[in-house]
Short mmCIF file of C-alpha atoms in Angstrom, two decimals:
data_model
loop_
_atom_site.label_atom_id
_atom_site.label_comp_id
_atom_site.label_asym_id
_atom_site.label_seq_id
_atom_site.Cartn_x
_atom_site.Cartn_y
_atom_site.Cartn_z
CA MET Y 1123 37.95 -89.19 233.52
CA THR Y 1124 39.91 -92.05 232.75
CA GLY Y 1125 42.91 -93.97 231.57
CA ASN Y 1126 46.56 -92.27 233.02
CA LYS Y 1127 45.00 -89.80 234.06
CA LEU Y 1128 47.67 -87.09 236.10
CA SER Y 1129 46.09 -85.44 238.88
CA PHE Y 1130 45.66 -81.52 238.20
CA ALA Y 1131 48.61 -80.07 240.49
CA GLU Y 1132 50.42 -82.13 238.52
CA ASN Y 1133 49.17 -80.97 235.20
CA ASP Y 1134 50.01 -77.38 236.33
CA ARG Y 1135 53.55 -77.76 235.28
CA ILE Y 1136 52.55 -79.24 231.99
CA VAL Y 1137 53.10 -76.45 229.28
CA PRO Y 1138 54.25 -77.32 225.84
CA GLY Y 1139 57.89 -76.03 224.67
CA ALA Y 1140 58.69 -75.34 220.67
CA GLU Y 1141 56.95 -77.90 220.03
CA TRP Y 1142 53.36 -79.30 221.32
CA ASP Y 1143 53.25 -82.89 223.08
CA GLU Y 1144 50.52 -84.78 222.38
CA VAL Y 1145 48.76 -88.15 224.28
CA MET Y 1146 47.27 -91.16 222.70
CA PRO Y 1147 43.39 -90.42 222.87
CA GLU Y 1148 42.73 -93.89 224.81
CA ASP Y 1149 45.15 -93.19 226.73
CA ALA Y 1150 43.86 -90.22 228.36
CA GLY Y 1151 40.27 -91.87 228.32
CA TRP Y 1152 38.97 -90.72 224.70
CA SER Y 1153 37.25 -92.48 222.53
CA THR Y 1154 38.89 -92.90 219.46
CA ALA Y 1155 35.70 -93.36 217.48
CA HIS Y 1156 33.80 -90.59 218.52
CA LEU Y 1157 36.93 -88.33 217.60
CA ALA Y 1158 36.80 -89.93 214.24
CA ASN Y 1159 33.63 -88.91 213.75
CA LEU Y 1160 34.28 -85.33 214.73
CA ALA Y 1161 36.88 -85.56 211.87
CA GLN Y 1162 34.66 -86.22 209.93
CA ASP Y 1163 31.77 -83.82 210.84
CA LEU Y 1164 33.79 -81.40 210.89
CA ALA Y 1165 34.78 -81.20 207.38
CA ASP Y 1166 31.79 -79.68 205.83
CA GLY Y 1167 33.56 -76.76 204.53
CA ARG Y 1168 33.15 -73.88 207.48
CA SER Y 1169 36.15 -74.86 209.87
CA THR Y 1170 39.26 -74.87 209.39
CA SER Y 1171 40.86 -76.19 212.30
CA LEU Y 1172 40.25 -77.71 215.92
CA MET Y 1173 43.14 -78.28 218.91
CA ILE Y 1174 41.56 -79.95 221.94
CA ILE Y 1175 44.17 -79.72 224.37
CA ASP Y 1176 43.64 -82.44 227.70
CA ALA Y 1177 46.10 -81.57 230.83
CA GLY Y 1178 48.03 -79.48 228.99
CA ARG Y 1179 48.87 -82.16 226.26
CA ILE Y 1180 47.09 -82.35 222.59
CA VAL Y 1181 44.45 -85.10 222.58
CA PHE Y 1182 42.70 -84.03 218.88
CA GLN Y 1183 43.81 -81.90 216.54
CA TRP Y 1184 42.09 -81.47 213.45
CA GLY Y 1185 42.66 -78.89 209.56
CA ASP Y 1186 45.43 -76.90 209.85
CA VAL Y 1187 46.32 -75.82 213.24
CA ALA Y 1188 49.32 -73.42 211.66
CA CYS Y 1189 47.34 -71.29 209.24
CA LYS Y 1190 47.42 -67.63 210.60
CA SER Y 1191 44.34 -65.80 209.81
CA SER Y 1192 42.27 -63.39 211.57
CA VAL Y 1193 41.21 -63.99 215.44
CA ALA Y 1194 38.34 -60.91 214.71
CA SER Y 1195 37.01 -60.72 218.29
CA VAL Y 1196 38.93 -62.44 220.18
CA ARG Y 1197 41.65 -59.54 219.99
CA LYS Y 1198 39.97 -58.13 223.20
CA SER Y 1199 40.35 -61.08 224.82
CA LEU Y 1200 44.29 -61.15 223.98
CA ILE Y 1201 44.99 -57.32 224.93
CA ASN Y 1202 43.32 -58.50 228.84
CA ILE Y 1203 46.50 -60.04 228.68
CA LEU Y 1204 48.50 -57.36 228.18
CA TYR Y 1205 46.68 -55.57 230.28
CA GLY Y 1206 47.36 -57.52 233.68
CA ILE Y 1207 50.76 -57.89 232.73
CA TYR Y 1208 50.81 -53.86 232.94
CA ILE Y 1209 48.59 -53.21 235.73
CA ALA Y 1210 50.70 -55.94 237.64
CA GLU Y 1211 53.96 -53.75 236.97
CA GLY Y 1212 52.14 -50.42 237.82
CA ARG Y 1213 52.46 -48.95 234.26
CA ILE Y 1214 49.25 -49.06 233.48
CA ASN Y 1215 46.44 -47.85 236.40
CA PRO Y 1216 42.83 -49.27 236.05
CA ASN Y 1217 41.04 -46.09 238.13
CA ASP Y 1218 42.32 -43.30 235.62
CA THR Y 1219 39.79 -42.13 233.47
CA LEU Y 1220 39.93 -41.31 230.41
CA ALA Y 1221 40.19 -37.51 231.25
CA ASP Y 1222 43.33 -38.04 233.00
CA LEU Y 1223 44.96 -40.32 229.77
CA GLU Y 1224 43.91 -37.36 227.61
CA ILE Y 1225 41.35 -39.28 225.47
CA ASP Y 1226 38.99 -37.54 223.42
CA ASP Y 1227 37.49 -38.51 220.05
CA VAL Y 1228 36.00 -36.28 217.00
CA ALA Y 1229 33.00 -35.60 218.25
CA PRO Y 1230 34.71 -34.36 221.08
CA LEU Y 1231 33.21 -36.61 224.81
CA THR Y 1232 31.56 -34.37 227.78
CA GLU Y 1233 32.63 -34.11 230.85
CA VAL Y 1234 30.63 -37.42 232.16
CA GLU Y 1235 32.07 -39.56 229.76
CA LYS Y 1236 35.68 -38.49 230.90
CA THR Y 1237 34.93 -40.11 234.15
CA ALA Y 1238 34.93 -43.36 232.53
CA THR Y 1239 37.79 -45.54 234.20
CA VAL Y 1240 39.99 -48.00 232.59
CA MET Y 1241 38.44 -50.54 234.52
CA ASP Y 1242 34.91 -49.79 232.39
CA LEU Y 1243 36.66 -50.47 229.35
CA LEU Y 1244 37.82 -53.20 230.52
CA LYS Y 1245 33.94 -54.31 231.70
CA ALA Y 1246 32.49 -52.63 228.50
CA ARG Y 1247 30.87 -50.54 230.37
CA SER Y 1248 32.21 -47.10 229.71
CA GLY Y 1249 28.92 -44.84 228.99
CA VAL Y 1250 30.62 -43.39 225.96
CA TYR Y 1251 28.03 -44.38 223.47
CA LEU Y 1252 29.86 -42.83 220.21
CA PRO Y 1253 30.59 -44.40 216.75
CA SER Y 1254 33.52 -46.16 216.26
CA VAL Y 1255 35.40 -47.87 213.33
CA TYR Y 1256 34.33 -51.67 212.92
CA ASP Y 1257 31.04 -49.98 214.89
CA THR Y 1258 28.95 -52.00 216.98
CA ASP Y 1259 25.94 -50.03 216.41
CA LYS Y 1260 23.48 -52.33 216.72
CA GLY Y 1261 21.65 -51.64 220.41
CA ARG Y 1262 23.97 -48.28 220.71
CA PRO Y 1263 22.75 -46.87 223.94
CA PRO Y 1264 21.85 -43.04 223.00
CA ARG Y 1265 24.47 -40.78 223.99
CA GLY Y 1266 24.35 -39.99 227.51
CA SER Y 1267 21.47 -42.49 228.51
CA TYR Y 1268 23.59 -44.08 230.95
CA LYS Y 1269 26.92 -42.91 233.14
CA PRO Y 1270 30.18 -44.25 233.07
CA GLY Y 1271 29.96 -47.72 234.72
CA THR Y 1272 26.51 -48.20 235.25
CA HIS Y 1273 25.61 -50.62 231.55
CA TRP Y 1274 27.05 -53.50 230.18
CA PHE Y 1275 26.72 -52.77 226.35
CA TYR Y 1276 29.25 -54.39 223.77
CA ASN Y 1277 31.43 -51.64 222.44
CA ASN Y 1278 33.76 -51.83 220.02
CA TRP Y 1279 34.61 -48.36 220.97
CA ASP Y 1280 35.80 -49.08 224.47
CA PHE Y 1281 38.12 -52.25 223.25
CA ASN Y 1282 39.57 -50.23 220.57
CA VAL Y 1283 40.37 -47.59 222.87
CA LEU Y 1284 42.30 -49.72 225.53
CA GLY Y 1285 44.44 -50.66 222.36
CA THR Y 1286 45.34 -46.53 222.56
CA ILE Y 1287 46.04 -46.10 225.93
CA LEU Y 1288 48.15 -49.07 226.30
CA GLU Y 1289 50.45 -47.49 223.19
CA ARG Y 1290 50.42 -44.27 225.34
CA GLN Y 1291 51.40 -45.78 228.22
CA THR Y 1292 53.47 -47.92 227.62
CA GLY Y 1293 55.09 -46.88 224.30
CA GLN Y 1294 54.25 -50.02 222.29
CA THR Y 1295 51.70 -51.16 220.27
CA VAL Y 1296 49.51 -53.43 221.26
CA PHE Y 1297 51.56 -56.43 218.39
CA GLU Y 1298 54.95 -55.55 219.92
CA ALA Y 1299 54.14 -55.98 222.84
CA PHE Y 1300 51.80 -59.37 222.36
CA ALA Y 1301 54.35 -60.50 220.45
CA SER Y 1302 57.19 -59.81 223.44
CA ARG Y 1303 55.32 -60.12 226.06
CA VAL Y 1304 53.12 -62.95 225.23
CA ALA Y 1305 54.55 -64.72 222.18
CA VAL Y 1306 57.81 -65.10 222.98
CA PRO Y 1307 57.27 -66.65 226.74
CA LEU Y 1308 54.90 -68.55 225.69
CA SER Y 1309 56.88 -69.88 222.75
CA MET Y 1310 54.18 -69.95 220.10
CA GLN Y 1311 54.83 -71.43 217.46
CA ASP Y 1312 53.89 -68.77 214.44
CA PHE Y 1313 52.46 -65.09 215.34
CA MET Y 1314 55.25 -62.60 214.64
CA LYS Y 1315 54.18 -59.10 215.92
CA ASP Y 1316 53.96 -57.71 211.66
CA ASP Y 1317 50.53 -60.45 212.45
CA GLY Y 1318 48.87 -57.20 213.58
CA HIS Y 1319 48.17 -54.11 211.49
CA PHE Y 1320 45.42 -51.10 212.82
CA HIS Y 1321 42.38 -50.25 210.92
CA TYR Y 1322 41.30 -46.62 210.80
CA GLY Y 1323 38.49 -45.09 209.66
CA PRO Y 1324 37.00 -41.44 209.43
CA GLU Y 1325 34.70 -42.07 213.12
CA SER Y 1326 36.68 -42.13 215.03
CA ARG Y 1327 40.19 -41.20 216.75
CA HIS Y 1328 41.07 -45.02 217.84
CA PRO Y 1329 41.52 -47.71 215.19
CA VAL Y 1330 40.79 -51.43 215.14
CA TYR Y 1331 43.63 -54.01 216.19
CA LYS Y 1332 43.29 -56.57 214.04
CA ILE Y 1333 45.79 -59.70 214.61
CA ARG Y 1334 45.90 -63.37 213.12
CA MET Y 1335 47.45 -66.33 214.80
CA SER Y 1336 47.06 -70.07 214.16
CA THR Y 1337 45.48 -72.13 215.99
CA ARG Y 1338 47.85 -73.59 217.91
CA ASP Y 1339 49.33 -70.38 219.26
CA LEU Y 1340 45.64 -69.15 220.17
CA ALA Y 1341 45.46 -73.14 222.16
CA ARG Y 1342 48.78 -71.50 224.45
CA VAL Y 1343 46.72 -68.69 225.39
CA GLY Y 1344 43.83 -71.07 226.35
CA LEU Y 1345 46.38 -73.50 228.50
CA LEU Y 1346 47.90 -70.19 230.13
CA TYR Y 1347 44.31 -68.92 231.43
CA LEU Y 1348 43.54 -72.56 232.71
CA ARG Y 1349 46.39 -72.91 234.34
CA GLY Y 1350 45.68 -69.17 235.85
CA GLY Y 1351 48.14 -67.54 234.31
CA ARG Y 1352 50.93 -69.80 235.10
CA TRP Y 1353 53.46 -71.06 232.67
CA GLY Y 1354 55.73 -73.82 233.78
CA GLU Y 1355 57.19 -71.90 236.50
CA THR Y 1356 56.29 -68.66 235.91
CA GLN Y 1357 53.13 -66.31 236.87
CA LEU Y 1358 53.51 -64.95 234.06
CA VAL Y 1359 49.88 -63.02 234.46
CA PRO Y 1360 49.03 -62.36 237.87
CA GLU Y 1361 46.30 -65.12 239.38
CA LYS Y 1362 44.46 -62.60 240.49
CA TRP Y 1363 44.11 -61.19 237.53
CA VAL Y 1364 42.89 -64.55 235.40
CA GLN Y 1365 40.14 -65.29 237.96
CA GLU Y 1366 39.07 -61.50 237.88
CA SER Y 1367 39.02 -61.74 234.18
CA THR Y 1368 37.10 -64.47 233.71
CA GLN Y 1369 34.32 -64.15 236.48
CA PRO Y 1370 31.03 -62.04 235.24
CA HIS Y 1371 31.05 -58.70 235.85
CA SER Y 1372 27.72 -58.04 234.10
CA GLU Y 1373 25.34 -60.90 233.82
CA ILE Y 1374 24.45 -60.46 230.37
CA GLY Y 1375 21.28 -62.87 229.94
CA GLU Y 1376 20.24 -66.24 230.72
CA GLY Y 1377 23.27 -67.38 232.54
CA LYS Y 1378 25.86 -65.41 229.95
CA GLY Y 1379 28.45 -63.26 231.96
CA TYR Y 1380 31.08 -60.90 230.73
CA GLY Y 1381 34.29 -60.07 232.77
CA TYR Y 1382 37.66 -58.48 231.01
CA LEU Y 1383 37.23 -59.15 228.05
CA TRP Y 1384 36.20 -62.53 228.55
CA VAL Y 1385 32.61 -64.37 228.20
CA THR Y 1386 31.51 -66.42 230.75
CA ALA Y 1387 28.81 -69.16 230.68
CA ALA Y 1388 27.74 -71.14 233.62
CA ALA Y 1389 26.95 -74.73 233.25
CA ASN Y 1390 23.91 -75.79 230.91
CA ALA Y 1391 23.39 -71.72 230.26
CA PRO Y 1392 19.79 -71.14 228.67
CA GLY Y 1393 20.99 -67.70 226.60
CA ASP Y 1394 24.37 -69.92 225.52
CA SER Y 1395 24.03 -72.28 222.60
CA ILE Y 1396 27.35 -73.42 223.11
CA SER Y 1397 26.73 -74.07 226.81
CA THR Y 1398 27.31 -77.83 227.82
CA ASP Y 1399 26.66 -79.21 231.72
CA VAL Y 1400 30.16 -77.24 233.35
CA PRO Y 1401 30.87 -73.79 233.74
CA MET Y 1402 33.02 -72.12 230.90
CA PHE Y 1403 35.17 -68.74 229.87
CA TYR Y 1404 35.58 -68.65 226.16
CA ALA Y 1405 37.38 -65.85 223.75
CA SER Y 1406 34.91 -65.50 220.31
CA GLY Y 1407 35.06 -64.05 217.45
CA PHE Y 1408 33.02 -63.58 214.51
CA GLY Y 1409 32.71 -66.32 212.23
CA GLY Y 1410 34.32 -69.37 213.71
CA GLN Y 1411 36.54 -68.20 215.97
CA TYR Y 1412 36.82 -69.56 219.63
CA ILE Y 1413 39.32 -70.31 222.39
CA ILE Y 1414 37.12 -72.13 225.09
CA VAL Y 1415 38.15 -72.60 228.64
CA LEU Y 1416 36.59 -75.70 230.79
CA PRO Y 1417 37.94 -75.67 233.89
CA ALA Y 1418 36.52 -78.42 236.19
CA LEU Y 1419 37.66 -80.72 232.63
CA ASP Y 1420 41.09 -79.53 232.31
CA LEU Y 1421 40.79 -79.12 228.91
CA VAL Y 1422 40.93 -76.31 226.02
CA VAL Y 1423 39.09 -76.20 223.19
CA VAL Y 1424 40.02 -73.65 219.85
CA HIS Y 1425 38.28 -73.60 216.24
CA LYS Y 1426 39.11 -71.20 213.99
CA SER Y 1427 37.56 -70.69 210.72
CA ALA Y 1428 39.52 -68.99 207.95
CA ARG Y 1429 36.80 -68.33 205.55
CA VAL Y 1430 34.67 -66.33 208.07
CA ASP Y 1431 32.01 -65.33 205.51
CA HIS Y 1432 31.17 -69.37 205.38
CA GLY Y 1433 32.66 -70.09 209.00
CA VAL Y 1434 31.01 -71.44 212.12
CA ASN Y 1435 28.42 -69.29 213.77
CA HIS Y 1436 27.80 -69.52 217.64
CA ALA Y 1437 24.94 -72.36 217.17
CA ARG Y 1438 26.97 -74.52 214.88
CA MET Y 1439 30.29 -73.83 217.64
CA GLY Y 1440 27.77 -75.97 220.30
CA GLU Y 1441 27.28 -78.53 218.04
CA ILE Y 1442 31.02 -79.36 217.61
CA ILE Y 1443 31.97 -78.73 221.60
CA ARG Y 1444 29.16 -81.05 222.78
CA LYS Y 1445 30.14 -83.95 219.97
CA ALA Y 1446 34.21 -82.62 221.45
CA LEU Y 1447 33.24 -83.63 224.85
CA ALA Y 1448 30.97 -86.88 224.42
CA ALA Y 1449 34.27 -88.73 223.20
CA VAL Y 1450 35.80 -88.44 226.33
CA ARG Y 1451 32.21 -88.67 228.32
CA ARG Y 1452 31.26 -91.87 226.51
CA SER Y 1453 34.59 -93.31 227.33
CA GLU Y 1454 33.46 -92.58 231.26
CA HIS Y 1455 31.15 -94.69 230.91
CA PHE Y 1456 31.97 -97.26 228.17
CA GLY Y 1457 35.63 -97.54 228.27
CA ASN Y 1458 38.07 -97.17 225.30
CA GLY Y 1459 36.81 -97.20 221.53
#
């Protein structure tokens, strides 16, 4: 990038305080004309907001970035932060099994299923194929078809049970823990513990933990992980945890991978319609909820759609992010304007 860019080492210290800092796009090597075109393209009724964070500062924002709405499956990447903190503190043992933790369900677990570990759940490799609240039964393998740890399946049973385990081991709900251990140290502007609630169902003992957040607060999560878990002078989440979480532990098809509750995409991944020519990792939720982190460009892109029934699908998000990146890449070759 051109313009008054700091080194990555200097950028590592730049985090927002009570408010985000902004930088003029042209000063950071972005094309204002292309960003104006992006804003016009976003105004089609499907997007609620978009933020681009360049080197820790806002370079572009559009829409209502303070609007709090459901993050859908982004919730899974958010609980990853808490697991990183509590595992480091020794309050959760990633090698504990479901048997150790006395986890069971409406349909009792088999002895083999009880050997699944916390780490298996974080990798979506539990091998427990039971009904869940907000069931992901599409493509669900037959029960007992894979041993724990041997097969990846995007499984809401795994994700919901992680919420149960966290509450049992820490004495706090996901929402209470996120408010005190993440929202406060990141100086989030909007999130409160009351922005989370449990959704129960007869299928399982383990409820869905639903979360509402604003775009500008989700951007702080993206920046935290872009910075390897460091927030200013504080290592909030262990750097090793962030690195391991955002590496592919399961190859899930044509350049896409799954870490610990984060999705990864190689450069130009043929199987991921939001991929670009640099690697990325991201959190995604139904209807257009995204935190996209591009370490090679020192960028975070966050998108929200409050109306998930008329939101943004994965292919459309790919169009949006490529138009966003064109604004900076064109400026590199053709100058500002």
